[in-house]
Structures are given as C-alpha cells and as structure tokens.
CSV table of C-alpha atoms in Angstrom, one decimal:
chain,number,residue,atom,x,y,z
A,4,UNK,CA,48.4,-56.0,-101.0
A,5,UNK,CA,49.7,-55.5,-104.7
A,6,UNK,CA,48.7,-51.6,-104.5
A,7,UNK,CA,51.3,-50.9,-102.0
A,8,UNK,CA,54.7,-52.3,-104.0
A,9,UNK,CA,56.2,-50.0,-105.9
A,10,UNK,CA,56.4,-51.3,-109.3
A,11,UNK,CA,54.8,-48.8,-111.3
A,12,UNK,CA,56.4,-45.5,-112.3
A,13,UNK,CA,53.8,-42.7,-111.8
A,14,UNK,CA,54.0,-44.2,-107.9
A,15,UNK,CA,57.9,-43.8,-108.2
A,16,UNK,CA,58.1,-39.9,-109.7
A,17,UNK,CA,55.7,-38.4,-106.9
A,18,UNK,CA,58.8,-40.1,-104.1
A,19,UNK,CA,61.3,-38.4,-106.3
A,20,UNK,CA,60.1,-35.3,-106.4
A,21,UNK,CA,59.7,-35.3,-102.8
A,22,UNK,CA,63.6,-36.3,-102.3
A,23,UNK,CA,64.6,-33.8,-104.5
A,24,UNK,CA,62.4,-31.1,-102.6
A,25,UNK,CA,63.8,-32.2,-99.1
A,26,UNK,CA,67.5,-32.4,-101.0
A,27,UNK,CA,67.0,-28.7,-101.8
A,28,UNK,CA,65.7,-27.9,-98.5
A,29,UNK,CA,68.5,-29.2,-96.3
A,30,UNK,CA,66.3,-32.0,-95.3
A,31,UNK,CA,64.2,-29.6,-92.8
A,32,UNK,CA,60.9,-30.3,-92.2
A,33,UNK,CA,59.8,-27.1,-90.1
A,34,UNK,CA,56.3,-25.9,-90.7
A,35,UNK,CA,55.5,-22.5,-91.6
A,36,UNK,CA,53.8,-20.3,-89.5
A,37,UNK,CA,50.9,-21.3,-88.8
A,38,UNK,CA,48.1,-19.1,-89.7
A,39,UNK,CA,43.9,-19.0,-89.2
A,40,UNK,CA,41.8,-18.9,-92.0
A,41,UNK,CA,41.9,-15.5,-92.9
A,42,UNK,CA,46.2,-15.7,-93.6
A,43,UNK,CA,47.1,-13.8,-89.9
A,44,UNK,CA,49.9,-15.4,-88.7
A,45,UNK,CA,48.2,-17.6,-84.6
A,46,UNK,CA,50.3,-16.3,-82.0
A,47,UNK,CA,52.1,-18.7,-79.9
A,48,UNK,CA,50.1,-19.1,-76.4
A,49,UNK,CA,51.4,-17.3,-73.6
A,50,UNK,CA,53.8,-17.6,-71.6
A,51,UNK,CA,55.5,-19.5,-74.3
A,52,UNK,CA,58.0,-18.4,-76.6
A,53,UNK,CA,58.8,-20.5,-79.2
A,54,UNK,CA,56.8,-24.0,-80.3
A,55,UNK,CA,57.8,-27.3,-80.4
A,56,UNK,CA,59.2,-28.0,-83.9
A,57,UNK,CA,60.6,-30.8,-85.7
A,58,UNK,CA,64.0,-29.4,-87.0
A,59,UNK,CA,65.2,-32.3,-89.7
A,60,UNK,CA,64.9,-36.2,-89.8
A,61,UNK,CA,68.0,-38.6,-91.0
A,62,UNK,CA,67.8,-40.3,-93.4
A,63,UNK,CA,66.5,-38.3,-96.2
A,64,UNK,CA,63.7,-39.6,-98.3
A,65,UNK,CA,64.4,-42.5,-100.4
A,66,UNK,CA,65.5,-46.5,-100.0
A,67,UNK,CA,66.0,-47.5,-96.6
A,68,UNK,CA,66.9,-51.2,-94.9
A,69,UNK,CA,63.4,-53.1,-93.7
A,70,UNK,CA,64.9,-52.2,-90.2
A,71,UNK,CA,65.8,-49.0,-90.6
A,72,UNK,CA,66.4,-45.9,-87.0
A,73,UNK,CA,65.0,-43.3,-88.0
A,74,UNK,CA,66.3,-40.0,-86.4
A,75,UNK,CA,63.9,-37.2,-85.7
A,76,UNK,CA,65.3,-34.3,-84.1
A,77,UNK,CA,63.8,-31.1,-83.1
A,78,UNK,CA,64.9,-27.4,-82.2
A,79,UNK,CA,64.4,-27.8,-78.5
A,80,UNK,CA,64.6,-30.1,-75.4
A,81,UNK,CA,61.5,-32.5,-75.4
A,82,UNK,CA,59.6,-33.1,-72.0
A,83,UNK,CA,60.0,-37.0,-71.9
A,84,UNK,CA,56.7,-37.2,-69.9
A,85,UNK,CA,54.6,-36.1,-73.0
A,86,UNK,CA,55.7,-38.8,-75.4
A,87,UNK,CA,55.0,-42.6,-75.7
A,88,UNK,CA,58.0,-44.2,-76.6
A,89,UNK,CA,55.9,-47.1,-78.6
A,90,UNK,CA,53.0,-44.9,-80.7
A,91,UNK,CA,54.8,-41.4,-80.9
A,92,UNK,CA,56.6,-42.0,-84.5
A,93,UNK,CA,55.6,-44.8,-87.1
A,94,UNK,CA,55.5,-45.2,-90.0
A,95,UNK,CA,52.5,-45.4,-92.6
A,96,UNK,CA,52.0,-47.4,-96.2
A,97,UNK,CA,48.0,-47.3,-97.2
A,98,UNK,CA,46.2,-48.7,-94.2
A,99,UNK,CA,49.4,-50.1,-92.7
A,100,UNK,CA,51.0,-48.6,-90.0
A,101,UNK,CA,54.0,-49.8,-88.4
A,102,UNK,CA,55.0,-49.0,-84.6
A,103,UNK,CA,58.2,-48.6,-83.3
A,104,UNK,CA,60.2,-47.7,-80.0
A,105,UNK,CA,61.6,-44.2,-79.4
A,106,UNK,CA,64.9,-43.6,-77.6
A,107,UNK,CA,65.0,-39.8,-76.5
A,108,UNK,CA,68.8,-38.4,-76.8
A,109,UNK,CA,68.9,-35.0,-75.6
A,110,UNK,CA,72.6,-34.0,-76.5
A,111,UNK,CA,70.8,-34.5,-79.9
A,112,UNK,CA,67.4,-33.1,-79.0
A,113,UNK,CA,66.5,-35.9,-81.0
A,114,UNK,CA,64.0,-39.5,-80.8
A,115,UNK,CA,65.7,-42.3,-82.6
A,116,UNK,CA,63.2,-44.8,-83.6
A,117,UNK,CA,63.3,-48.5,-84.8
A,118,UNK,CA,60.0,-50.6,-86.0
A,119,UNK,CA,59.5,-53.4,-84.0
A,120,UNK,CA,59.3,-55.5,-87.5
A,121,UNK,CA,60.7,-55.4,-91.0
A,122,UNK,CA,58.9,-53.2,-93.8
A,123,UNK,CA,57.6,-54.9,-96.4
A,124,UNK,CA,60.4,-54.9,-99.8
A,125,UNK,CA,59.3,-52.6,-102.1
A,126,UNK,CA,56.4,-50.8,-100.5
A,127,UNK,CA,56.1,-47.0,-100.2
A,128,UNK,CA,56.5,-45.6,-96.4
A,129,UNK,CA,55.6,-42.2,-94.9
A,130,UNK,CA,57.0,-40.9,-91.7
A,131,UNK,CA,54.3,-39.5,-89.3
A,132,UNK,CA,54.9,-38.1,-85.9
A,133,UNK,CA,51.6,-38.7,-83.6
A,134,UNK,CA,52.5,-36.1,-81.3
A,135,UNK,CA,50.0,-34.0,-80.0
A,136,UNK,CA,50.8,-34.5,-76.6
A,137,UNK,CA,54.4,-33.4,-77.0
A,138,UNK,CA,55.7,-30.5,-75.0
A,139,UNK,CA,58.9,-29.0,-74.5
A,140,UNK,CA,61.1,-28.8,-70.9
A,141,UNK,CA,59.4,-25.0,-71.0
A,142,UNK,CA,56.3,-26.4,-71.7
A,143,UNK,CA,55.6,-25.2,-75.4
A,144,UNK,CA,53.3,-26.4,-77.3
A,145,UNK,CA,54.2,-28.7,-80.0
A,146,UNK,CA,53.5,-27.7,-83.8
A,147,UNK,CA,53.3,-30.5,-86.3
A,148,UNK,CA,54.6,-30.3,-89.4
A,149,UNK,CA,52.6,-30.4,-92.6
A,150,UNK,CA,52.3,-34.3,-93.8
A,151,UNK,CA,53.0,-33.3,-97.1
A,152,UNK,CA,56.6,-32.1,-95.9
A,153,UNK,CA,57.0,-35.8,-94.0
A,154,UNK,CA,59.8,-37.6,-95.7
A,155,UNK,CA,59.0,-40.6,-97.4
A,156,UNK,CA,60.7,-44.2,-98.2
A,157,UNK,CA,60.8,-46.7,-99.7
A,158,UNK,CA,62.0,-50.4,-98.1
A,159,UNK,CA,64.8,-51.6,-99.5
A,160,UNK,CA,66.0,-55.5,-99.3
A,161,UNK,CA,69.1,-54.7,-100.5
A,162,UNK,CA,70.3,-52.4,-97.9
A,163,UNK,CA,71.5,-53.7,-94.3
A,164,UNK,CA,69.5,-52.9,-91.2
A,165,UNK,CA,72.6,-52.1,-88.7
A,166,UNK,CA,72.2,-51.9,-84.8
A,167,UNK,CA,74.4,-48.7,-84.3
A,168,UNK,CA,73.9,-46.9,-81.1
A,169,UNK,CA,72.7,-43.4,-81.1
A,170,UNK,CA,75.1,-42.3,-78.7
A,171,UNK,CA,78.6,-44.5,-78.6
A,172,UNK,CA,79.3,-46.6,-75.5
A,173,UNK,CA,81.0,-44.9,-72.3
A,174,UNK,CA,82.4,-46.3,-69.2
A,175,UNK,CA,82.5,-44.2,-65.4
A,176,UNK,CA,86.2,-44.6,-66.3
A,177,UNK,CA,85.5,-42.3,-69.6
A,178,UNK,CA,83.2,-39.8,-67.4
A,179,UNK,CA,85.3,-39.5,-64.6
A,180,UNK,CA,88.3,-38.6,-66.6
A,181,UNK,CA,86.1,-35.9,-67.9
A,182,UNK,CA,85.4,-34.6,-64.2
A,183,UNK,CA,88.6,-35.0,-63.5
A,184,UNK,CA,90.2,-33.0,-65.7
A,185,UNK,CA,87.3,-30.3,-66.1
A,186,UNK,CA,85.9,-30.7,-62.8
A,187,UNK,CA,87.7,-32.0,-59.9
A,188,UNK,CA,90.0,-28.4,-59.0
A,189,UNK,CA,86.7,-26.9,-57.5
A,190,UNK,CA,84.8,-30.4,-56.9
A,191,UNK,CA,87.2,-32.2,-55.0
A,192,UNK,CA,88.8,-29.7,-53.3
A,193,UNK,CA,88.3,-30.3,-49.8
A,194,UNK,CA,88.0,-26.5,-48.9
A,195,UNK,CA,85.1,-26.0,-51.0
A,196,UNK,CA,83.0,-29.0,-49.5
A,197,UNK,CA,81.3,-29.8,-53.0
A,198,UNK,CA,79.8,-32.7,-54.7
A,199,UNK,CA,83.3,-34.6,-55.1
A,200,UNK,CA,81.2,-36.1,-58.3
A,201,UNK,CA,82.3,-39.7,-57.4
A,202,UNK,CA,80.1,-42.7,-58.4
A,203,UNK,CA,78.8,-43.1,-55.2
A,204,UNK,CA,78.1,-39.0,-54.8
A,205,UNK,CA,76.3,-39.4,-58.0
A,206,UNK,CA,74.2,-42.2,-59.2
A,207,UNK,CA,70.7,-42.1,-57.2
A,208,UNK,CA,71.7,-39.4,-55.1
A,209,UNK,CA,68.7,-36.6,-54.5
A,210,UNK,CA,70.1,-33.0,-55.9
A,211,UNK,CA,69.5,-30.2,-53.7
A,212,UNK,CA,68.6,-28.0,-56.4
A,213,UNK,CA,65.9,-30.0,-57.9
A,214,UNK,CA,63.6,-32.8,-57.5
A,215,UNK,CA,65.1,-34.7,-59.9
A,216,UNK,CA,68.3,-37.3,-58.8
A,217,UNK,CA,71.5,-36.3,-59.8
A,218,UNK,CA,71.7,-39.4,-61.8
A,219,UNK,CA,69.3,-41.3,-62.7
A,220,UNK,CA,70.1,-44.9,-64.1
A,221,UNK,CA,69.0,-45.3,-68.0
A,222,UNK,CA,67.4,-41.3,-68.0
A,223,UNK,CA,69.5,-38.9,-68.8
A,224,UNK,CA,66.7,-36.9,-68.8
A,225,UNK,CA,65.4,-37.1,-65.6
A,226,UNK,CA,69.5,-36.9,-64.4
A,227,UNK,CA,69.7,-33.3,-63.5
A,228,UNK,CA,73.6,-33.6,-63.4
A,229,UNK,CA,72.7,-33.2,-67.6
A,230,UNK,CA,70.6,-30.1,-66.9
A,231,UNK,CA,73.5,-28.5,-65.0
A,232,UNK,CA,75.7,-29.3,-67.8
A,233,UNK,CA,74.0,-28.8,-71.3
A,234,UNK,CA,74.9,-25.4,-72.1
A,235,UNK,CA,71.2,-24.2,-73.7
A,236,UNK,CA,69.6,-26.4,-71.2
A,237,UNK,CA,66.5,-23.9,-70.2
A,238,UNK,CA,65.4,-25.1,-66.8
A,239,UNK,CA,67.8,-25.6,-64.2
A,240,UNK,CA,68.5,-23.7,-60.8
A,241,UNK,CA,71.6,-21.4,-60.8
A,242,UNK,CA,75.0,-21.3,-63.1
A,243,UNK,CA,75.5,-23.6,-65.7
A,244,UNK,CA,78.6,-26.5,-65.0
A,245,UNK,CA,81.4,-25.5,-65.0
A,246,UNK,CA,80.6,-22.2,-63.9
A,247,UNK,CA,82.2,-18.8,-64.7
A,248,UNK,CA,84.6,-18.6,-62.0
A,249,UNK,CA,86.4,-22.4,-62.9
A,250,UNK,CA,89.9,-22.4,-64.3
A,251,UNK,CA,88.3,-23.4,-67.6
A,252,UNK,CA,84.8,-21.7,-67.5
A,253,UNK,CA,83.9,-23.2,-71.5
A,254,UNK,CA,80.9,-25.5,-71.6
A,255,UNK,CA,81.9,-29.3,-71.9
A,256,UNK,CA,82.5,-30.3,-75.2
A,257,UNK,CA,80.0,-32.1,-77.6
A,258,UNK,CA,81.7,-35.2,-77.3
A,259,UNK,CA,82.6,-34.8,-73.5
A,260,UNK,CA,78.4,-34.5,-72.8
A,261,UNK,CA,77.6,-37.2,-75.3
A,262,UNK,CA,80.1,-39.3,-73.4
A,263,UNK,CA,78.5,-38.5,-69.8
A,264,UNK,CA,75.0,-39.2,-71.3
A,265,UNK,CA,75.7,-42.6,-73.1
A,266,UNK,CA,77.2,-43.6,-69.6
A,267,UNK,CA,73.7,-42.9,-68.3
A,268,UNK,CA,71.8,-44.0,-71.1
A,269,UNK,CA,73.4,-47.7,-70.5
A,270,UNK,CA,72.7,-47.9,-66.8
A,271,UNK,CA,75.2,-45.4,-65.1
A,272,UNK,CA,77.8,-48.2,-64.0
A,273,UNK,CA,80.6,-47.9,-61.9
C-alpha cells in the first residue's frame, strides 16, 4: 500500500495546484454547462428549471484530521428520499474507498458527512459524490460535477478530528421564545383560532396543508412547519410564516430557523 502515501513530490505538486485552483475559485465546484458532443449547450428537462448542483464543499483541498465532516452544500433544497445517507459521498484513494454517514441540513442546503473510520496518515483522498439518484424538492435532475474539479486531501495525523455539530444544540425553551416573540400575536390569539404552536400542537401532529406532520421527530425535512418557514422554500401550500399581514412580516432570521431545526434535528423535545 506504499503507492498511496504521499512521500514523493511529483504526487504532492498535482494536490497543490488543485488547492490553489479551488483557492482562486472561491472553493466552488459547479460544473459548466453541460454540453453534447457537438459543443450545444443540453437543455435542462422539462418542466424543470434549474439542476441539481453542488454549490461549494468545506474544507478546501488540502490536510484534513483522519476523521474529518466534510460539508457539501448545494444551490437548492435536496429531496431526502433520493439519497442514501451511508453510500452517497465517500471518499476515494486508489482502489480504496471509504464510506461515511450523511446528515442532510437544509437551513444549509447542505450533507455533512463523517467516514465511519480513520484515513490512513499520509495518503492522498478525493471527494466523490455518488449521486445519480439525487433530486431536488422540485424534482430537478441532479448534475454532477466534473471529478477533476472534486477537491482533494490529504490525511493528516497531526490535525484533530473534532465532533462539532452542524447545527448548534436547541431546546423547546429556545424555539418557543422564537414563536413567542415572532409568532404568538396571530397564533395564540384566541380570536383567530390558529395553531397556538405549543409542543403538544406541534410535534406529530398531521398538517392540514400537506401530508407531511407538522413536526416530525429527528426530520426537519419531512417537518413541514420548516417548509412554511424557510423563506426560498419552493413547495409549500399558501403564504410563507410569518405572513405579510403579521406585525413583523420579515422572514425568521438565520439563526432563529437554524435554532427551530436543530430542535428537530435532536428529537423535537419538550
């Protein structure tokens, strides 16, 4: 397994020029696009309007911990039935491939993904996304990028593998402040006989607007209270949350829906 470690300097200049190329790029990894044989630019399928693209990945080529995450993040919501959480992102050296789990954050519109073992110190790693399955929440089709444009790393002993949490922890206490203070003038107001957006109201409760639950334990995704209140969420019945007539009609904050999905994302507690 000597050909894999990284010990001889014409393997090491092809990984730095590839840094410096995704360095001048902004990390992105978009594809182009894509075109047939004779150079015309293949027409997204109807009735879509936009593919599936990976947007950027963090972190950008170069050393990483032997149990590194790996965020990949894309330019729109994923459909989490079209992924595999274990084989859709892994990591290949030569003829080794290494598997990993795949946590779907959609505040991020991003997989975060973790091997399931150490790399091996030393040895060369390319990032490949096996996703041909992958559709968006609109249904487009997913676009992969060129491998050549993949970022690539190298495992790195010296570096800690950390256990951070893509999202940080929340409480109900933390959400329903939010609802409270954003929420509760419409919601809990007797006269307009709403969702009161209580625990009880929430988690496992069947919407009336979809057939997904309001809140689904440990899916944000399949929790539709997070379609209703993701501002560029694309499929969802009616006005976005809050809507246009509240005392403060602004979309939630960033931190605010990262907050109400973490809650989720940990088992929706009281």
């Amino acid at each position: 397994m000597e050909n894999h470690r990284s010990l001889n300097i014409t393997h090491i200049l092809p990984l730095l020029l590839l840094c410096t190329l995704a360095t001048a790029c902004g990390g992105s990894i978009e594809p182009p696009q894509p075109v047939d044989q004779d150079g015309n630019p293949i027409p997204l399928p109807e009735p879509y309007d936009r593919w599936l693209l990976v947007r950027n990945t963090t972190p950008e080529p170069g050393p990483v911990a032997l149990r590194p995450t790996i965020e990949v993040a894309f330019n729109d919501y994923i459909n989490p039935r079209t992924f595999l959480t274990y084989g859709v992102i892994n990591l290949q050296s030569g003829g080794i491939v290494i598997n990993g789990n795949a946590q779907y954050i959609m505040t991020r519109k991003a997989l975060y993904w973790t091997p399931n073992r150490n790399l091996e110190p030393d040895f060369h790693y390319n990032l490949n996304i096996a996703g041909a399955s992958l559709r968006s929440v609109t249904n487009s089709p997913w676009l992969p990028p060129n491998p050549a444009q993949m970022p690539g790393y190298i495992a790195d002993e010296t570096i800690p593998s950390t256990n951070t949490p893509p999202l940080p922890p929340a409480t109900w206490a933390d959400v329903d402040a939010i609802f409270t203070a954003r929420c509760a003038s419409c919601h809990r107001d007797p006269d307009w006989q709403l969702n009161p957006l209580t625990h009880h109201s929430l988690v496992g409760q069947p919407s009336q607007q979809s057939d997904f639950p309001l809140v689904r334990s440990f899916d944000p995704s399949s929790s539709y209270l997070m379609h209703k209140i993701l501002p560029d969420y694309p499929v969802r019945r009616f006005t976005l949350q809050p809507p246009p007539w509240a005392p403060d009609p602004s979309p939630l904050a960033p931190e605010q829906l990262a907050k109400i999905e973490s809650w989720i994302l940990l088992g929706a507690k009281p």
